[in-house]
Amino acid sequence: MNTKKVRVRFAPSPTGPLHMGGVRTALYNYLFARAHGGVFILRIEDTDQTRYVEGAEDYVREALKWCGLDIDEGVVAGGEFGPYRQSERNDFYSEAVKLLLVSGYAYMAFDTPDELDALRKKAASEKNVFQYDALTRMNCRNSLSLNNEEVERLIESGTPYIVRFKTPDVAEDIVFRDEIRGEICISSQVVDDKVLVKSDGLPTYHLANIVDDHKMDISHVIRGEEWLPSAPLHVMLYKAFGWEVPKFAHLPLILKPEGNGKLSKRDGDAGGFPVFPIEWKDPKNGNISSGYREQGYDPRAFLNMILMLGWNPGDEREMFSLEDAAKIFSLERVVKSGARFSPDKARWYNEQYLRQESPAKLAEPFVKLALDRDMALNIKDAEEILKMMLDRISFLKDVFEAQWIFKAPSPEDYDTEMVRKKWKPETASYMFDLKEMLETVSPFNATEIESRFKRHLEEKELGFGQVLLPFRLALTASGGGPSMFDFAEYLGLEKTLERLTNGVDEIEKIKAA
Ligand code: GLU
């Protein structure tokens, strides 16, 4: 039984906004840490300065904050294993690579880009693909193929060089276990002599990643499937250093809604759904990509949706708070195959979370949304509106599509199609009678209005459809919405009558046109 303390890290590179898949990697790491009383670390992998994008690190932190994924250790949060930004850890990498050079697991390579290009072309002309490895390296210019004096001369004269990992001379099986995929066995022959240090002296991802995971005492490496091909090299690197290999778990891809291929930003643009947690403004061209936050998603709904993309509890449950998920999360229940993203399901999750809330609690954010639209709304009305609308909307902002729900102004855009179909020559007189009846309802509340309405229909020998739908049409200009009795109560007698009168006038005008 391995009793090593669980320490996991989310290690994004600040090369742009965090994709939904990145959020899921962070979430699974977070849940795994919480499930095992472990530590969740945020490490910024910024060794590749050419791909560095301004604002990307801040974006990652803000996105994780919005999701409620609290970081125990890392950039800003701090911790004993810092610094947590790779660009500040170069001393560790230089020291580590020296160890590999001394022990013979790494070597210096002086080949120029032109020389490498010539080797690639030559291989291509022989219908091969050039790979810098055990078979080819002795034909290249490196500290293994050149004699010591030549190597010293090159170094002294300041010739640029890189450091490569030396894969075994004789092919070996690299065997490791993936917590999701089981045992994986790959021949070292298929792995090339990867670059560990670039000619500017900075480490590549592979070196920095292994050194940091070791130095930060990482117990489990939980990351996207795209890193699975790098895992054999990583295992060899740990062994070369003589370090304990952490456990690996490579998460399945998130697939397009159609199920064919990896979900990309382009799919989001085409399908009208975000692929980023929060809005991203590209510093290069100012282009804005929408985020779930800005679309009006409850972060809990977004996370719950992400949670279920590749994991299941083993039963039918679909609703999980972070706390509940942390109690039962396990890597064994992460699926191997890709998980198909569904924009409808994302919306469904938001509806579920919205409906769990009380109108009283949502009233304040709703008033704020109204203010953003230059609408003054009091808390009481906001609450009443939400009581009527909550189970008819996917997002709070959807309420604004039903402008008639607000007391002022009276609706104008009548559904002419509906008017033509449902408004008969005699309907105006039904509305007139209804108005007279409504004036006598006291107290003017939904229950009373409803029972009087029913009695009225009986007395007049009219059907529900003959009166209720025109009543709705006159008051709301549309054919759907909440209970008209609730709506009339919320409007109050005066407004109800005013809308009824105006509505009949407007509708009659449409009919006459
Ligand atoms: N920096 C890598 C990335 O951007 C992290 C890979 C890993 O977790 O090992 O995804």
Coordinates of C-alpha atoms and ligand atoms in Angstrom, one line a residue:
M1 CA 0.0 0.0 0.0
N2 CA 1.5 3.3 -1.1
T3 CA 1.0 5.9 1.7
K4 CA 2.7 8.8 -0.2
K5 CA 0.7 12.0 0.5
V6 CA -1.4 12.9 -2.5
R7 CA 0.0 16.0 -4.2
V8 CA -1.4 16.8 -7.6
R9 CA -0.8 19.7 -9.9
F10 CA -2.5 21.6 -12.7
A11 CA 0.2 22.8 -14.9
P12 CA -1.1 25.0 -17.8
S13 CA 1.2 26.8 -20.2
P14 CA 0.2 30.5 -20.5
T15 CA -0.2 30.3 -24.3
G16 CA -3.8 31.4 -24.4
P17 CA -7.2 31.0 -22.7
L18 CA -8.0 27.8 -20.9
H19 CA -10.1 25.5 -23.0
M20 CA -13.0 23.5 -21.4
G21 CA -10.7 20.5 -21.4
G22 CA -8.2 22.3 -19.4
V23 CA -10.8 23.2 -16.8
R24 CA -11.7 19.5 -16.6
T25 CA -8.1 18.6 -16.0
A26 CA -8.0 21.2 -13.2
L27 CA -11.3 19.9 -11.8
Y28 CA -10.2 16.2 -11.7
N29 CA -7.0 17.1 -10.1
Y30 CA -8.8 19.2 -7.6
L31 CA -11.3 16.5 -6.8
F32 CA -8.7 13.8 -6.5
A33 CA -6.8 16.0 -4.1
R34 CA -9.9 16.6 -2.0
A35 CA -10.9 13.0 -2.1
H36 CA -7.6 12.0 -0.6
G37 CA -7.0 14.8 1.8
G38 CA -4.2 15.9 -0.6
V39 CA -2.8 19.1 -2.0
F40 CA -3.9 20.8 -5.3
I41 CA -1.1 22.8 -6.8
L42 CA -1.1 25.4 -9.6
R43 CA 2.2 25.5 -11.6
I44 CA 2.7 27.7 -14.6
E45 CA 4.7 26.1 -17.3
D46 CA 6.1 29.1 -19.1
T47 CA 9.4 27.8 -20.4
D48 CA 8.5 28.3 -24.0
Q49 CA 8.8 32.1 -24.2
T50 CA 8.0 32.1 -27.9
R51 CA 4.5 30.9 -27.2
Y52 CA 3.9 33.2 -24.1
V53 CA 0.7 35.2 -24.3
E54 CA 0.2 38.3 -22.3
G55 CA -2.6 37.9 -19.8
A56 CA -3.0 34.1 -20.1
E57 CA -1.7 33.4 -16.6
D58 CA -4.1 35.9 -15.1
Y59 CA -6.9 34.3 -17.2
V60 CA -6.2 30.9 -15.8
R61 CA -6.3 32.1 -12.2
E62 CA -9.5 34.0 -12.8
A63 CA -11.1 31.1 -14.5
L64 CA -10.2 28.7 -11.7
K65 CA -11.5 31.3 -9.2
W66 CA -14.8 31.6 -11.0
C67 CA -15.1 27.8 -10.9
G68 CA -14.4 27.7 -7.2
L69 CA -11.4 25.5 -7.6
D70 CA -9.3 26.8 -4.7
I71 CA -5.6 26.4 -5.0
D72 CA -3.7 25.1 -2.0
E73 CA -0.2 25.8 -3.3
G74 CA 1.2 27.6 -6.3
V75 CA 1.7 30.9 -8.0
V76 CA 0.2 33.6 -5.8
A77 CA -1.0 31.1 -3.2
G78 CA 2.7 30.3 -2.4
G79 CA 4.0 27.2 -0.7
E80 CA 7.1 25.5 0.4
F81 CA 7.9 24.0 -3.0
G82 CA 8.1 27.3 -4.9
P83 CA 8.7 29.1 -7.0
Y84 CA 5.7 27.8 -9.0
R85 CA 6.4 29.5 -12.3
Q86 CA 8.9 27.6 -14.4
S87 CA 10.6 30.7 -15.7
E88 CA 11.8 31.3 -12.1
R89 CA 13.2 27.8 -11.6
N90 CA 16.0 27.7 -14.1
D91 CA 18.7 26.8 -11.5
F92 CA 16.9 23.6 -10.8
Y93 CA 16.9 22.6 -14.4
S94 CA 20.5 23.5 -15.0
E95 CA 21.5 21.4 -12.0
A96 CA 19.4 18.5 -13.1
V97 CA 20.7 18.5 -16.7
K98 CA 24.3 18.4 -15.4
L99 CA 23.4 15.2 -13.5
L100 CA 22.2 13.6 -16.7
L101 CA 25.3 14.8 -18.7
V102 CA 27.6 13.4 -16.1
S103 CA 25.8 10.1 -15.8
G104 CA 25.6 9.7 -19.6
Y105 CA 21.9 10.0 -20.0
A106 CA 22.1 13.2 -21.9
Y107 CA 24.5 14.6 -24.5
M108 CA 25.3 17.9 -26.3
A109 CA 24.3 18.2 -29.9
F110 CA 25.9 20.8 -32.2
D111 CA 24.0 20.1 -35.4
T112 CA 22.9 23.3 -37.1
P113 CA 19.3 23.6 -38.4
D114 CA 20.7 23.3 -41.9
E115 CA 22.4 20.1 -41.1
L116 CA 19.3 18.6 -39.5
D117 CA 17.3 19.7 -42.5
A118 CA 19.7 17.9 -44.9
L119 CA 19.3 14.7 -42.8
R120 CA 15.5 15.0 -43.0
K121 CA 15.6 15.5 -46.7
K122 CA 18.0 12.6 -47.2
A123 CA 15.7 10.3 -45.2
A124 CA 12.6 11.6 -47.1
S125 CA 14.3 10.8 -50.4
E126 CA 14.7 7.3 -49.1
K127 CA 11.0 7.3 -48.1
N128 CA 12.0 7.4 -44.4
V129 CA 11.3 9.9 -41.6
F130 CA 14.4 11.1 -39.9
Q131 CA 14.5 10.6 -36.2
Y132 CA 17.4 11.6 -34.0
D133 CA 17.9 8.5 -31.9
A134 CA 20.1 5.5 -31.1
L135 CA 20.3 4.5 -34.8
T136 CA 21.2 7.9 -36.2
R137 CA 22.9 9.9 -33.6
M138 CA 26.4 8.6 -34.4
N139 CA 26.1 10.1 -37.8
C140 CA 25.3 13.6 -36.3
R141 CA 27.5 16.1 -34.6
N142 CA 27.2 15.6 -30.9
S143 CA 29.3 14.9 -27.8
L144 CA 28.9 11.1 -28.5
S145 CA 30.0 11.1 -32.1
L146 CA 32.8 13.7 -31.8
N147 CA 36.0 13.3 -29.8
N148 CA 36.5 15.2 -26.5
E149 CA 38.9 17.7 -28.0
E150 CA 36.5 18.7 -30.7
V151 CA 33.6 19.0 -28.2
E152 CA 35.8 21.2 -26.0
R153 CA 36.8 23.3 -28.9
L154 CA 33.2 23.8 -30.0
I155 CA 32.1 24.8 -26.5
E156 CA 35.0 27.2 -26.0
S157 CA 34.4 28.9 -29.4
G158 CA 30.8 29.5 -28.2
T159 CA 29.1 27.2 -30.8
P160 CA 25.4 26.9 -29.9
Y161 CA 24.3 23.5 -28.7
I162 CA 21.3 21.8 -27.3
V163 CA 21.1 18.9 -24.8
R164 CA 19.4 15.8 -25.8
F165 CA 18.2 12.8 -23.8
K166 CA 20.0 9.6 -24.7
T167 CA 17.5 6.8 -25.3
P168 CA 18.9 3.3 -24.7
D169 CA 21.4 2.0 -27.3
V170 CA 19.6 -1.4 -27.3
A171 CA 15.8 -1.2 -27.4
E172 CA 14.1 -1.8 -24.1
D173 CA 10.4 -2.1 -23.2
I174 CA 9.2 0.9 -21.2
V175 CA 6.4 -0.3 -19.0
F176 CA 4.2 1.9 -16.8
R177 CA 0.7 1.9 -15.5
D178 CA -1.9 4.5 -16.3
E179 CA -4.6 4.7 -13.6
I180 CA -7.2 4.9 -16.3
R181 CA -5.8 2.8 -19.1
G182 CA -4.0 0.1 -17.2
E183 CA -0.5 -1.2 -18.2
I184 CA 1.2 0.5 -21.1
C185 CA 4.3 -1.0 -22.8
I186 CA 6.2 0.8 -25.5
S187 CA 9.6 0.1 -27.0
S188 CA 12.2 2.7 -26.3
Q189 CA 13.1 2.4 -30.0
V190 CA 10.1 4.5 -31.0
V191 CA 11.2 7.4 -28.8
D192 CA 13.6 9.9 -30.2
D193 CA 16.4 11.6 -28.4
K194 CA 14.3 14.5 -27.2
V195 CA 15.7 18.0 -26.6
L196 CA 16.0 18.7 -22.9
V197 CA 17.7 22.1 -23.1
K198 CA 17.4 24.5 -26.0
S199 CA 20.2 26.5 -27.4
D200 CA 19.2 29.5 -25.3
G201 CA 19.9 27.4 -22.2
L202 CA 16.3 27.1 -21.3
P203 CA 14.7 23.7 -20.6
T204 CA 12.1 22.2 -22.8
Y205 CA 8.7 21.2 -21.4
H206 CA 9.9 17.6 -20.8
L207 CA 12.9 18.4 -18.6
A208 CA 11.2 21.1 -16.6
N209 CA 8.0 19.0 -16.1
I210 CA 9.9 16.0 -14.7
V211 CA 12.3 18.1 -12.5
D212 CA 9.3 20.0 -11.1
D213 CA 7.1 17.0 -10.5
H214 CA 9.9 15.4 -8.6
K215 CA 10.9 18.5 -6.7
M216 CA 7.3 19.3 -5.9
D217 CA 6.8 15.8 -4.6
I218 CA 3.9 15.2 -7.0
S219 CA 2.2 11.8 -6.4
H220 CA -0.1 11.6 -9.4
V221 CA 0.2 13.2 -12.8
I222 CA -3.4 13.7 -14.0
R223 CA -3.4 15.4 -17.4
G224 CA -4.9 15.3 -20.9
E225 CA -4.6 12.4 -23.3
E226 CA -2.5 14.5 -25.6
W227 CA 0.4 13.9 -23.2
L228 CA 0.2 10.2 -23.3
P229 CA 2.8 9.9 -26.1
S230 CA 5.3 11.9 -23.9
A231 CA 4.8 9.6 -20.9
P232 CA 7.4 6.9 -22.0
L233 CA 10.1 9.6 -22.3
H234 CA 9.0 10.9 -18.9
V235 CA 9.3 7.4 -17.4
M236 CA 12.8 7.1 -18.9
L237 CA 13.8 10.4 -17.5
Y238 CA 12.6 9.6 -14.0
K239 CA 14.6 6.4 -14.2
A240 CA 17.7 8.2 -15.5
F241 CA 17.6 10.5 -12.5
G242 CA 17.0 7.6 -10.2
W243 CA 13.7 9.2 -9.0
E244 CA 10.5 7.6 -8.1
V245 CA 8.0 7.6 -11.0
P246 CA 4.7 9.3 -10.0
K247 CA 1.4 7.6 -10.9
F248 CA -0.1 8.7 -14.3
A249 CA -3.7 9.2 -15.4
H250 CA -4.3 10.5 -18.9
L251 CA -7.8 11.9 -19.3
P252 CA -9.9 11.2 -22.4
L253 CA -10.5 13.9 -25.0
I254 CA -13.6 16.0 -25.0
L255 CA -15.2 15.5 -28.4
K256 CA -17.3 17.6 -30.7
P257 CA -21.1 17.4 -30.2
E258 CA -21.2 15.2 -33.3
G259 CA -18.7 12.9 -31.6
N260 CA -16.1 13.1 -34.4
G261 CA -12.8 14.6 -33.2
K262 CA -11.6 16.9 -30.5
L263 CA -13.8 19.8 -29.5
S264 CA -12.2 23.0 -30.8
K265 CA -12.9 26.7 -30.6
R266 CA -14.1 26.6 -34.2
D267 CA -16.8 24.2 -33.1
G268 CA -17.9 26.6 -30.5
D269 CA -18.0 29.5 -33.0
A270 CA -20.0 27.4 -35.4
G271 CA -22.4 25.9 -32.9
G272 CA -22.9 29.2 -30.9
F273 CA -21.5 27.9 -27.6
P274 CA -18.4 28.9 -25.7
V275 CA -15.5 26.6 -25.2
F276 CA -13.8 28.8 -22.6
P277 CA -14.9 29.2 -19.0
I278 CA -14.7 33.0 -19.1
E279 CA -14.5 35.5 -21.8
W280 CA -11.1 35.9 -23.5
K281 CA -9.8 38.9 -25.2
D282 CA -6.9 38.1 -27.6
P283 CA -4.2 40.6 -26.8
K284 CA -2.9 40.3 -30.4
N285 CA -6.0 41.3 -32.3
G286 CA -8.5 42.3 -29.6
N287 CA -10.9 39.5 -30.7
I288 CA -13.2 38.4 -28.0
S289 CA -14.2 34.8 -27.4
S290 CA -17.2 34.3 -25.2
G291 CA -17.1 32.4 -22.0
Y292 CA -19.6 30.4 -19.9
R293 CA -19.6 33.1 -17.3
E294 CA -20.6 35.8 -19.7
Q295 CA -23.3 33.6 -21.2
G296 CA -24.9 33.6 -17.8
Y297 CA -23.9 30.2 -16.6
D298 CA -23.9 29.4 -12.9
P299 CA -20.3 28.2 -12.3
R300 CA -21.7 25.2 -10.4
A301 CA -23.7 24.2 -13.5
F302 CA -20.7 24.6 -15.7
L303 CA -18.5 22.5 -13.4
N304 CA -21.1 19.8 -13.0
M305 CA -21.4 19.5 -16.7
I306 CA -17.6 19.4 -17.1
L307 CA -17.4 16.8 -14.3
M308 CA -19.7 14.4 -16.2
L309 CA -17.6 14.7 -19.4
G310 CA -15.6 11.6 -18.9
W311 CA -16.5 10.5 -15.3
N312 CA -19.6 8.9 -13.8
P313 CA -20.5 7.8 -10.3
G314 CA -21.4 4.3 -11.4
D315 CA -25.1 5.0 -11.1
E316 CA -27.7 7.4 -12.7
R317 CA -26.9 10.4 -10.6
E318 CA -26.0 13.5 -12.6
M319 CA -26.1 16.4 -10.1
F320 CA -23.1 16.9 -8.0
S321 CA -21.8 19.8 -5.9
L322 CA -18.0 20.1 -5.7
E323 CA -18.2 18.8 -2.2
D324 CA -20.3 15.8 -3.1
A325 CA -18.2 14.9 -6.1
A326 CA -15.0 15.1 -4.0
K327 CA -16.5 12.5 -1.6
I328 CA -16.8 9.9 -4.4
F329 CA -14.4 10.9 -7.1
S330 CA -12.1 8.2 -8.3
L331 CA -9.8 7.8 -11.3
E332 CA -11.2 4.3 -11.8
R333 CA -14.5 5.8 -12.9
V334 CA -12.9 8.0 -15.5
V335 CA -13.6 6.6 -19.0
K336 CA -11.0 5.7 -21.5
S337 CA -12.8 6.8 -24.6
G338 CA -13.6 10.4 -25.6
A339 CA -16.4 12.2 -24.0
R340 CA -18.9 13.9 -26.3
F341 CA -19.8 17.5 -25.4
S342 CA -23.4 18.5 -25.6
P343 CA -24.4 22.2 -25.6
D344 CA -28.0 21.1 -24.8
K345 CA -26.8 19.3 -21.8
A346 CA -24.8 22.3 -20.7
R347 CA -28.0 24.4 -20.8
W348 CA -29.9 21.7 -19.0
Y349 CA -27.4 21.8 -16.2
N350 CA -27.9 25.5 -15.9
E351 CA -31.7 25.1 -15.8
Q352 CA -31.3 22.6 -12.9
Y353 CA -29.2 24.9 -10.8
L354 CA -31.5 27.8 -11.6
R355 CA -34.5 25.9 -10.4
Q356 CA -32.9 24.9 -7.2
E357 CA -32.6 28.5 -6.2
S358 CA -35.3 30.5 -4.5
P359 CA -36.7 33.5 -6.4
A360 CA -35.8 35.6 -3.2
K361 CA -32.2 34.7 -3.6
L362 CA -32.0 35.4 -7.3
A363 CA -33.9 38.7 -7.1
E364 CA -30.8 40.7 -6.4
P365 CA -28.7 39.4 -9.3
F366 CA -31.8 39.8 -11.5
V367 CA -32.2 43.4 -10.5
K368 CA -28.5 44.0 -11.4
L369 CA -29.1 42.4 -14.8
A370 CA -32.0 44.7 -15.3
L371 CA -29.9 47.7 -14.4
D372 CA -27.3 46.6 -17.0
R373 CA -30.2 47.0 -19.4
D374 CA -31.1 50.4 -18.1
M375 CA -34.2 49.0 -16.4
A376 CA -35.1 50.0 -12.9
L377 CA -36.7 47.1 -11.1
N378 CA -37.6 46.8 -7.4
I379 CA -36.7 43.6 -5.5
K380 CA -40.3 42.7 -4.8
D381 CA -41.3 42.8 -8.5
A382 CA -38.1 40.9 -9.4
E383 CA -39.0 38.2 -7.0
E384 CA -42.5 37.9 -8.3
I385 CA -41.3 37.8 -11.9
L386 CA -38.9 35.0 -11.0
K387 CA -41.6 33.0 -9.3
M388 CA -43.5 33.0 -12.5
M389 CA -40.6 32.5 -14.9
L390 CA -38.0 30.4 -13.1
D391 CA -39.1 27.0 -14.6
R392 CA -39.4 28.5 -18.1
I393 CA -35.9 29.8 -18.6
S394 CA -32.4 28.4 -19.0
F395 CA -30.6 31.6 -17.9
L396 CA -31.7 34.6 -15.8
K397 CA -31.2 36.8 -18.8
D398 CA -33.8 34.8 -20.8
V399 CA -36.5 36.7 -18.8
F400 CA -35.6 39.8 -20.8
E401 CA -36.8 38.1 -24.0
A402 CA -40.3 38.3 -22.5
Q403 CA -40.4 42.0 -22.1
W404 CA -44.2 42.0 -21.5
I405 CA -43.4 40.5 -18.1
F406 CA -42.3 43.9 -16.8
K407 CA -45.1 46.2 -15.7
A408 CA -44.2 49.0 -18.0
P409 CA -44.5 49.7 -20.9
S410 CA -47.5 47.8 -22.2
P411 CA -46.6 45.3 -24.9
E412 CA -46.6 46.4 -28.5
D413 CA -45.3 43.6 -30.7
Y414 CA -48.4 41.4 -31.0
D415 CA -48.0 38.0 -32.4
T416 CA -50.0 38.7 -35.6
E417 CA -50.0 35.1 -36.6
M418 CA -51.6 34.1 -33.3
V419 CA -54.0 37.1 -33.5
R420 CA -55.2 36.0 -36.9
K421 CA -55.8 32.5 -35.8
K422 CA -57.2 32.9 -32.4
W423 CA -59.0 36.2 -32.3
K424 CA -62.5 35.8 -33.5
P425 CA -65.1 38.6 -34.3
E426 CA -66.8 37.9 -31.0
T427 CA -63.6 37.8 -28.9
A428 CA -63.5 41.5 -28.1
S429 CA -66.9 41.2 -26.4
Y430 CA -65.7 38.3 -24.3
M431 CA -62.9 40.5 -23.2
F432 CA -65.3 43.3 -22.4
D433 CA -67.3 40.9 -20.1
L434 CA -64.1 39.6 -18.6
K435 CA -63.1 43.1 -17.7
E436 CA -66.3 43.8 -16.0
M437 CA -66.0 40.6 -14.0
L438 CA -62.3 41.3 -13.0
E439 CA -63.3 44.6 -11.6
T440 CA -65.4 42.8 -9.0
V441 CA -62.7 40.3 -7.9
S442 CA -61.6 40.9 -4.3
P443 CA -59.0 40.3 -3.1
F444 CA -57.3 40.5 -6.4
N445 CA -55.1 37.5 -6.1
A446 CA -54.4 34.5 -8.3
T447 CA -56.6 32.0 -6.4
E448 CA -59.6 34.3 -6.3
I449 CA -59.1 35.4 -9.9
E450 CA -58.9 31.8 -11.0
S451 CA -62.1 30.6 -9.2
R452 CA -64.0 33.7 -10.4
F453 CA -62.7 33.2 -13.9
K454 CA -64.0 29.6 -14.0
R455 CA -67.4 30.6 -12.6
H456 CA -67.6 33.3 -15.2
L457 CA -67.0 30.8 -18.0
E458 CA -69.7 28.6 -16.7
E459 CA -72.2 31.4 -16.5
K460 CA -71.3 32.6 -20.0
E461 CA -71.1 29.0 -21.3
L462 CA -67.8 29.6 -22.8
G463 CA -64.7 27.3 -23.0
F464 CA -61.3 28.0 -21.5
G465 CA -59.6 28.4 -24.9
Q466 CA -62.2 31.0 -26.0
V467 CA -61.3 33.4 -23.2
L468 CA -58.0 32.5 -21.6
L469 CA -55.9 32.6 -24.7
P470 CA -57.2 36.0 -26.0
F471 CA -56.8 37.3 -22.4
R472 CA -53.1 36.2 -22.5
L473 CA -52.7 37.6 -26.0
A474 CA -54.2 41.0 -25.0
L475 CA -52.0 41.2 -21.8
T476 CA -48.7 39.8 -23.1
A477 CA -48.9 40.1 -26.9
S478 CA -47.7 36.5 -27.0
G479 CA -49.1 33.0 -26.9
G480 CA -47.1 31.5 -24.1
G481 CA -45.9 32.2 -20.6
P482 CA -46.8 31.7 -16.9
S483 CA -50.2 31.2 -15.4
M484 CA -52.4 34.2 -16.4
F485 CA -53.9 34.2 -12.9
D486 CA -50.5 34.7 -11.3
F487 CA -49.6 37.3 -13.9
A488 CA -52.8 39.3 -13.3
E489 CA -52.2 39.3 -9.6
Y490 CA -48.6 40.5 -10.1
L491 CA -49.8 43.3 -12.5
G492 CA -52.6 44.3 -10.1
L493 CA -56.1 45.2 -11.0
E494 CA -55.4 48.6 -12.5
K495 CA -52.6 47.4 -14.8
T496 CA -54.5 44.3 -15.8
L497 CA -57.5 46.3 -16.9
E498 CA -55.3 48.9 -18.6
R499 CA -53.4 46.2 -20.6
L500 CA -56.7 44.4 -21.4
T501 CA -58.2 47.6 -22.9
N502 CA -55.0 48.5 -24.8
G503 CA -54.5 45.0 -26.0
V504 CA -58.0 44.7 -27.4
D505 CA -57.6 48.0 -29.2
E506 CA -54.2 47.0 -30.7
I507 CA -55.5 43.6 -31.7
E508 CA -58.6 45.0 -33.3
K509 CA -56.4 47.3 -35.3
I510 CA -54.4 44.3 -36.5
K511 CA -57.5 42.5 -37.4
A512 CA -58.8 45.5 -39.3
A513 CA -55.6 46.0 -41.3
Ligands
GLU1 N1 2.1 22.4 -19.6 C1 1.4 21.3 -20.1 C2 0.1 21.8 -20.7 O1 0.0 22.9 -21.0 C3 1.1 20.4 -18.9 C4 1.3 18.9 -19.2 C5 1.3 18.1 -17.9 O2 0.4 18.3 -17.1 O3 2.3 17.4 -17.7 O4 -0.9 21.2 -20.8

